[in-house]
Coordinates of C-alpha atoms and ligand atoms in Angstrom, one line a residue:
X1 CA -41.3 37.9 52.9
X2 CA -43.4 40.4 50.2
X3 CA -45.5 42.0 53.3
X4 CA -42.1 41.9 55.9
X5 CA -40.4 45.3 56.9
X6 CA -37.2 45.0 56.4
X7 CA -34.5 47.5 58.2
X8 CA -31.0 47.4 56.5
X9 CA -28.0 48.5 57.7
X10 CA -25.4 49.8 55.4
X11 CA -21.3 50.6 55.3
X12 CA -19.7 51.9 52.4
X13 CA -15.8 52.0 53.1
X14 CA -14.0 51.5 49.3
X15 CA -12.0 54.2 49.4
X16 CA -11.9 57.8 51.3
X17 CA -15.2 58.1 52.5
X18 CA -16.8 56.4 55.3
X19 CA -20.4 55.8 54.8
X20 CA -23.3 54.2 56.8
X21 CA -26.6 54.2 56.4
X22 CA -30.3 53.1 57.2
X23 CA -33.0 52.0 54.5
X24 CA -36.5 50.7 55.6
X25 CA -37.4 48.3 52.2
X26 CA -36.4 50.3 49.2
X27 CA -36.7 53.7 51.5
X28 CA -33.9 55.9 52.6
X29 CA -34.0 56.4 56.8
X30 CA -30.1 57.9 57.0
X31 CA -27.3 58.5 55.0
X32 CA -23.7 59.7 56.9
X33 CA -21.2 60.3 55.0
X34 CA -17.5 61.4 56.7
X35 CA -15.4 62.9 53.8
X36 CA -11.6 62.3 54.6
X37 CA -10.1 65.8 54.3
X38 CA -6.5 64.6 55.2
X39 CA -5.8 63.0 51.8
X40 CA -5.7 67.0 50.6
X41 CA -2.4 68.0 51.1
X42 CA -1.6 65.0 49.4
X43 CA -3.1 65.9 46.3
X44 CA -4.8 62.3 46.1
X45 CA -6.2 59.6 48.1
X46 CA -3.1 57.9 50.4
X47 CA -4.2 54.1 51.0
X48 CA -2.9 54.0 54.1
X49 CA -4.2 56.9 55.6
X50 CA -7.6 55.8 54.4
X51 CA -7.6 52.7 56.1
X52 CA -6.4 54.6 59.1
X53 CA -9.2 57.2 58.7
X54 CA -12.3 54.8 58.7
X55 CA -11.0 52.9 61.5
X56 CA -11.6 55.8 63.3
X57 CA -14.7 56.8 61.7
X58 CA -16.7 53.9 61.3
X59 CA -18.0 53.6 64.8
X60 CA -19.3 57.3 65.1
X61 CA -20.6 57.0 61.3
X62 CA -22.5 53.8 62.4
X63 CA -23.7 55.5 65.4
X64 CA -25.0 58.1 63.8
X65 CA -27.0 56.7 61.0
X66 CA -28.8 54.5 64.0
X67 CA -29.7 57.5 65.5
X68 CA -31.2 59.6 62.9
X69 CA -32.7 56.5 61.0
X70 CA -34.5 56.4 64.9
X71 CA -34.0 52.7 64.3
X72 CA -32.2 50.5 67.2
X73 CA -29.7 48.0 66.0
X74 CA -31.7 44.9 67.8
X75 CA -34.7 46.0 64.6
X76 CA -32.2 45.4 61.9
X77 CA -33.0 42.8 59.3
X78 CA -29.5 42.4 57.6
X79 CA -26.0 44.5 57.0
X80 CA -24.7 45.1 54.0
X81 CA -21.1 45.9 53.3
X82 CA -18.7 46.9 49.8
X83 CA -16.7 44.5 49.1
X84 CA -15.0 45.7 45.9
X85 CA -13.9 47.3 44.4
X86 CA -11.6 49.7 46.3
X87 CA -8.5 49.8 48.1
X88 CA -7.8 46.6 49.9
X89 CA -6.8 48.1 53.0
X90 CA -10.3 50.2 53.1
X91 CA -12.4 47.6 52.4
X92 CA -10.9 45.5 55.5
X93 CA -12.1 48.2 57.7
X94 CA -15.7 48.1 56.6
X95 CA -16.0 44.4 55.8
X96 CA -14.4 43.2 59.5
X97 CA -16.8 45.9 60.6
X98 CA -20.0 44.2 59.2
X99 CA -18.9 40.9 59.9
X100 CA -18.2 41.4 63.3
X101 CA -21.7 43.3 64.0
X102 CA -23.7 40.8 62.2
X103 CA -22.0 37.8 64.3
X104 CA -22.9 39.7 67.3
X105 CA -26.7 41.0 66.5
X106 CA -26.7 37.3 64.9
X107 CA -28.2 38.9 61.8
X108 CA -27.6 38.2 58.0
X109 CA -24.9 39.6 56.1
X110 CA -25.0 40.5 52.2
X111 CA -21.9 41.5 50.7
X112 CA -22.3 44.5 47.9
X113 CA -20.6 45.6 44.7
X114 CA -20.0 48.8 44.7
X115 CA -19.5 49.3 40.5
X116 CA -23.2 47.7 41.0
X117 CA -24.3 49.5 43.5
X118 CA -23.8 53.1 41.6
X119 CA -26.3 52.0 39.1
X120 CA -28.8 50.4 41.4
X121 CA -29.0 53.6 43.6
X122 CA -31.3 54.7 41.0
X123 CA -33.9 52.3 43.0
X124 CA -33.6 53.8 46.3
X125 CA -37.7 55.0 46.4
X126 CA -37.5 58.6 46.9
X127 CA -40.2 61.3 46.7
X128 CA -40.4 62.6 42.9
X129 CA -37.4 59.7 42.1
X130 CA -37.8 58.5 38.6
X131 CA -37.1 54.1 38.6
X132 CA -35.4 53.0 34.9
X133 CA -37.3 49.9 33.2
X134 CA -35.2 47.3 32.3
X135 CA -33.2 47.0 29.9
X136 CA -31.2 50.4 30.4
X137 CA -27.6 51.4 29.4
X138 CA -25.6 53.0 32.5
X139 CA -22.9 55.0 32.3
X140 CA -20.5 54.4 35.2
X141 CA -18.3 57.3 35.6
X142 CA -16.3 57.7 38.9
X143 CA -12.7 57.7 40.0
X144 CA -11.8 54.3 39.6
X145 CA -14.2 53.0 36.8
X146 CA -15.7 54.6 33.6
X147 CA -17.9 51.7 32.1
X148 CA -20.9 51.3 29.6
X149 CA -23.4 48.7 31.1
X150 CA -26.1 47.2 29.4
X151 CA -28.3 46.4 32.6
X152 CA -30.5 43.4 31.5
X153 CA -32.0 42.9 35.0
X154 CA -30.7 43.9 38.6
X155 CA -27.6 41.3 38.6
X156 CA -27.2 40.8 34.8
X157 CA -24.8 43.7 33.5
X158 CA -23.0 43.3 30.7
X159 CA -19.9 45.4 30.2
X160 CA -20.2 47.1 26.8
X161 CA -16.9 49.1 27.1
X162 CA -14.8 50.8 29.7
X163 CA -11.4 52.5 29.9
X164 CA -8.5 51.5 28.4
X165 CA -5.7 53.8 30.9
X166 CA -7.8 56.5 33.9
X167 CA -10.8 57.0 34.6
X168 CA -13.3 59.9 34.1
X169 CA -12.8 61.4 37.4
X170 CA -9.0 61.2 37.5
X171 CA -9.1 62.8 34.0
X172 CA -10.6 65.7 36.4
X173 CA -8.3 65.1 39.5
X174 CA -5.3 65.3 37.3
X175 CA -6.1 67.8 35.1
X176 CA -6.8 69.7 38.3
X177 CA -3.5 69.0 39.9
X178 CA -1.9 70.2 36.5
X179 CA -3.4 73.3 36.9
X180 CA -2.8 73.5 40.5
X181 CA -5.8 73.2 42.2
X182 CA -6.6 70.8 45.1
X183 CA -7.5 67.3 45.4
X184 CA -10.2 66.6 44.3
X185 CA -10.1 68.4 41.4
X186 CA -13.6 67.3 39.7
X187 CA -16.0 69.6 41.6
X188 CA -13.4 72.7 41.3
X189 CA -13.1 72.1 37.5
X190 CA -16.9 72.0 37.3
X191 CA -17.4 75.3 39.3
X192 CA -14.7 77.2 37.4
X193 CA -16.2 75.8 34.2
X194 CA -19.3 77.6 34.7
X195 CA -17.8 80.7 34.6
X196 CA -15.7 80.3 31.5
X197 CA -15.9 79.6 27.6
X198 CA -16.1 75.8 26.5
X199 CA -14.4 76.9 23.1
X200 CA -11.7 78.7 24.3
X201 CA -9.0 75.8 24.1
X202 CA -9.6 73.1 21.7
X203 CA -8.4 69.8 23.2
X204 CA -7.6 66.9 21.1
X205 CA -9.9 64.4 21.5
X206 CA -8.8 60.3 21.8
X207 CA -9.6 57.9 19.2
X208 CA -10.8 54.7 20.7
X209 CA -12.8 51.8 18.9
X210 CA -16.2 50.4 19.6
X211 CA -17.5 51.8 23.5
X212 CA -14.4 51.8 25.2
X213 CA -12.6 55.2 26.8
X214 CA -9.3 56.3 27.0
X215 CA -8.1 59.3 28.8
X216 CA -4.6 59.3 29.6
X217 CA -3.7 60.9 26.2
X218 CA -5.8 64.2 27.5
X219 CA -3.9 64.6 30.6
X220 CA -0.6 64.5 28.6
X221 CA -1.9 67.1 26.0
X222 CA -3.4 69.6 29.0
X223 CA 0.3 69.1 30.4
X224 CA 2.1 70.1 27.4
X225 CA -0.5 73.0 26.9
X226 CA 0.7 74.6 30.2
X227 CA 3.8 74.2 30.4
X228 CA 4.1 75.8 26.9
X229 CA 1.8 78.7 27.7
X230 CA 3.4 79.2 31.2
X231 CA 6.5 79.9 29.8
X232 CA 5.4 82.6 27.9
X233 CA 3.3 84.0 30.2
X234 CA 4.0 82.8 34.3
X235 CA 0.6 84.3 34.8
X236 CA -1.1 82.4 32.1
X237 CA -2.9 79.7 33.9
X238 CA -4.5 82.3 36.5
X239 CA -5.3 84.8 33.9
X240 CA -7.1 81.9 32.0
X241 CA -8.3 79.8 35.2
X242 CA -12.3 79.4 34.0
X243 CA -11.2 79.1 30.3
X244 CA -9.3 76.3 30.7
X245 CA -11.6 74.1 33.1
X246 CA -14.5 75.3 31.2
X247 CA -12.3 73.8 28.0
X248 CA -11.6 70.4 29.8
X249 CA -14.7 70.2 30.7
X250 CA -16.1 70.4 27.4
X251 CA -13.7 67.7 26.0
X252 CA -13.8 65.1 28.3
X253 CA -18.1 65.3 28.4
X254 CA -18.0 65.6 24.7
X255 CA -15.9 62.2 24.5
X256 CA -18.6 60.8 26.9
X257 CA -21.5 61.8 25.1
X258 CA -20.2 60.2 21.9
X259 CA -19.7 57.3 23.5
X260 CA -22.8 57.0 24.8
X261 CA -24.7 58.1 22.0
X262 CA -23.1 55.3 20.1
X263 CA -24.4 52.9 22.5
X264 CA -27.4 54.1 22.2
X265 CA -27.1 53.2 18.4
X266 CA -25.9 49.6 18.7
X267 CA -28.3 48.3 21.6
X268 CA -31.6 50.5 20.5
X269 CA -32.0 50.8 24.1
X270 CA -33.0 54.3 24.7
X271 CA -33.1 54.6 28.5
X272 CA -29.9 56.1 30.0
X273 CA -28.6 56.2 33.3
X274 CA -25.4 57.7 34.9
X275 CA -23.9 56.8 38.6
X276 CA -20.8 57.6 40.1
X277 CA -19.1 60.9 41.3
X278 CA -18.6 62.2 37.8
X279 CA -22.3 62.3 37.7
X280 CA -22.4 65.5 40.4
X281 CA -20.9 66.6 36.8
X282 CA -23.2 69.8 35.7
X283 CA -22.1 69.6 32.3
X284 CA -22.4 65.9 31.6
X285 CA -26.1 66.5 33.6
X286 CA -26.8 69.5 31.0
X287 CA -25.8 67.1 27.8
X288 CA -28.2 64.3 29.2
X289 CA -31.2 66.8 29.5
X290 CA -30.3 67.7 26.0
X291 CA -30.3 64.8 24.7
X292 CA -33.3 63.6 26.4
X293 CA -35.1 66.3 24.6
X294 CA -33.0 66.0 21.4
X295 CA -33.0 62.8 20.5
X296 CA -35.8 61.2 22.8
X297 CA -34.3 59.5 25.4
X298 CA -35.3 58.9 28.8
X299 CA -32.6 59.9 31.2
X300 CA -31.8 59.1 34.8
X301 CA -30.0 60.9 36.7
X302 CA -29.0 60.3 40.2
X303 CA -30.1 62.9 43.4
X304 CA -26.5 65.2 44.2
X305 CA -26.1 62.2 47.1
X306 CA -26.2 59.5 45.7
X307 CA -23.4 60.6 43.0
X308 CA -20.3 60.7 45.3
X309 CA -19.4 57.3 47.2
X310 CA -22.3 56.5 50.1
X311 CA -23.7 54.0 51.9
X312 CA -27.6 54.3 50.8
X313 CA -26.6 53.0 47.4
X314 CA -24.6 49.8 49.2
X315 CA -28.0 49.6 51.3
X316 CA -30.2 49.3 47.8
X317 CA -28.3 46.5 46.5
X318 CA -28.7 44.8 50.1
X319 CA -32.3 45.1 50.1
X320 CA -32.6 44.2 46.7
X321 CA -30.2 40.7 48.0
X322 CA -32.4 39.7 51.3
X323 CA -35.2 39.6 48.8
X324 CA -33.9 37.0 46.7
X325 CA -31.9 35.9 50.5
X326 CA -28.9 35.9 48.7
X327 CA -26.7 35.9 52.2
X328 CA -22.9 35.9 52.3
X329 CA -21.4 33.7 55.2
X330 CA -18.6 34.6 57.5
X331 CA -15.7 33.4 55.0
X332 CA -16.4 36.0 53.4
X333 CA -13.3 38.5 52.2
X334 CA -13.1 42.0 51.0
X335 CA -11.8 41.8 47.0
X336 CA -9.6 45.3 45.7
X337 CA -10.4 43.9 42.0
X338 CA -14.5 43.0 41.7
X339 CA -15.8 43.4 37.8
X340 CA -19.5 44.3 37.6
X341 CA -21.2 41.0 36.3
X342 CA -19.1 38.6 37.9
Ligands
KG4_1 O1 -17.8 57.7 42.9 P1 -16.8 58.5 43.6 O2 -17.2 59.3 44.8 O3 -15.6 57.6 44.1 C1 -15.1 56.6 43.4 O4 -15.6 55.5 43.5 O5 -14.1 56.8 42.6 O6 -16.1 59.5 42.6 C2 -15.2 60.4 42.9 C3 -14.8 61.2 41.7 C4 -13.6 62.1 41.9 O7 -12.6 61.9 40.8 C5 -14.2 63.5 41.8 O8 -13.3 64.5 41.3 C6 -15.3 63.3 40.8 O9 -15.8 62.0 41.2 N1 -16.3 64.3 40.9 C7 -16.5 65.2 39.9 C8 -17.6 66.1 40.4 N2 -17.9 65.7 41.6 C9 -17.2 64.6 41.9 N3 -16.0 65.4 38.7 C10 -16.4 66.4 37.9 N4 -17.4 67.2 38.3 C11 -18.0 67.1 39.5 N5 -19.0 68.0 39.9
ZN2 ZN1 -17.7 55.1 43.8

């Protein structure tokens, strides 16, 4: 198997984006991703609509990858599909999908974790791409998780500490709907933040034992803050706009960097990685060069793609499986609640 070439395909359907995508070995062919835009006026994702979405999508998505991979599906080696974690509903879509297509093409099927398959995108080959060395701590940091890994080796993780109430991301998302802006909030928060001062609005900051997060008690206090401010001032929170993201911002980075930084501490393991949406993050990107140059560490960092939900990433952790052929069979069933290391 060392010298074969192996082609996978890739679907990525946990929650609102559809995603296929083509890898040759440990290489990147393709990478479509269909954003849903519909969960907008909503001001969050709406299961239902989601599932609704990809059905529609995941044909032409599949399609497309194909195409601009240049690969036809009689070359593929294996799919590879997320089954957890996500919404249940979502994940039917894409793992009926892949099951259906590898019964046909009468190819191999590897189910993926998608928690795992944020950190392991950091092995998709690329030109200029820097590979960690095992161990390596990763910082998980997406809509649904926030989570400090230890990863010993590529499928022994051990969960160091996580979030006790919302993730990192919906921190952003709901700090962003509190301020009014549209869903999702994270990248609009970051852009306003450039433009504003960090120390503007102190935010109080949670106090959490050991690794673990906790973020609910920030969305409260941001709440409170502008409610009070609006009513002395209707105007206040667009008179203040870059400000106040730019002082979010600042707070909820600050409470990762601690974290992480403590982590760092208790393992000695020096070698950081983030994954997940939060990632696209420029501040949290700013605090790790920092660091890196600070306090000696060796950073990873994933390429703007590979932060939000795709497919590649599901496709490195399937490339990484046919090697050891670790195959899932046909009774396999998509799973809304997956933990990392199980
Ligand atoms: O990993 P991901 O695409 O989906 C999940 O698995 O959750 O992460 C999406 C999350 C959203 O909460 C979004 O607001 C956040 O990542 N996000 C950001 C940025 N880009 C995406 N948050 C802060 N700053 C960004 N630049
Ligand atoms: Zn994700």
């Amino acid at each position: 198997m060392e010298n074969e070439t192996i082609y996978i395909l890739a679907i990525e359907s946990s929650c609102d984006d559809t995603s296929a995508a083509v890898l040759c070995n440990n290489k990147k062919l393709s990478n479509i991703v269909a954003t849903q835009k519909i969960h907008e006026e909503y001001g969050g994702v709406v299961p239902e609509l989601a599932s609704r979405a990809h059905q529609q999508n995941i044909v032409p998505v599949v399609h497309q990858a194909l195409a601009k991979a240049n690969i036809d599906k009689k070359q593929l080696s294996a799919i590879a599909f997320t089954r957890g974690p996500g919404l249940m509903g979502s994940l039917l879509v894409g793992t009926s999908f892949a099951k259906s297509l590898s019964l046909g093409l009468n190819i191999s099927l590897i189910e993926v974790n998608h928690m795992q398959a944020h950190i392991l995108a950091h092995f998709i080959e690329e030109e200029n791409s820097k590979i960690p060395a095992f161990p390596f701590l990763a910082m998980t940091i997406s809509g649904g998780h926030t989570q400090i890994v230890l990863v010993k080796d590529y499928f022994k993780m051990e969960i160091l500490g996580q979030t006790l109430d919302d993730a990192v991301g919906e921190a952003f998302d709901k700090s962003a709907k509190i301020l009014g802006l549209p869903y999702p909030g994270g990248p609009l928060i970051d852009k306003y933040a450039q433009l504003g001062n960090p120390k503007a609005f102190p935010f109080p900051k949670p106090k959490v034992d050991g690794l673990d997060f906790s973020f609910s008690g920030l969305k409260t206090s941001i709440l409170y803050f502008t409610q009070k401010h609006t009513k002395e001032n209707p105007n206040f929170l667009e008179d203040n706009r870059d400000d106040i993201c730019a002082s979010i911002q600042y707070t909820i980075i600050d409470i990762l960097m601690s974290k992480i930084k403590k982590a760092v501490k208790q393992t000695g393991v020096k070698r950081v990685a983030i994954g997940g949406g939060v990632s696209a993050n420029s501040g949290i990107r700013k605090a790790l060069f920092e660091a890196e140059k600070k306090h000696g560490w060796e950073t990873f960092i994933p390429k703007f793609e590979y932060c939000t939900d795709n497919a590649a990433m599901i496709g490195i952790v399937g490339y990484l499986k046919y090697k050891d052929a670790n195959f899932s069979d046909q009774s396999i069933t998509a799973k809304a609640r997956y933990v990392i290391n199980e």
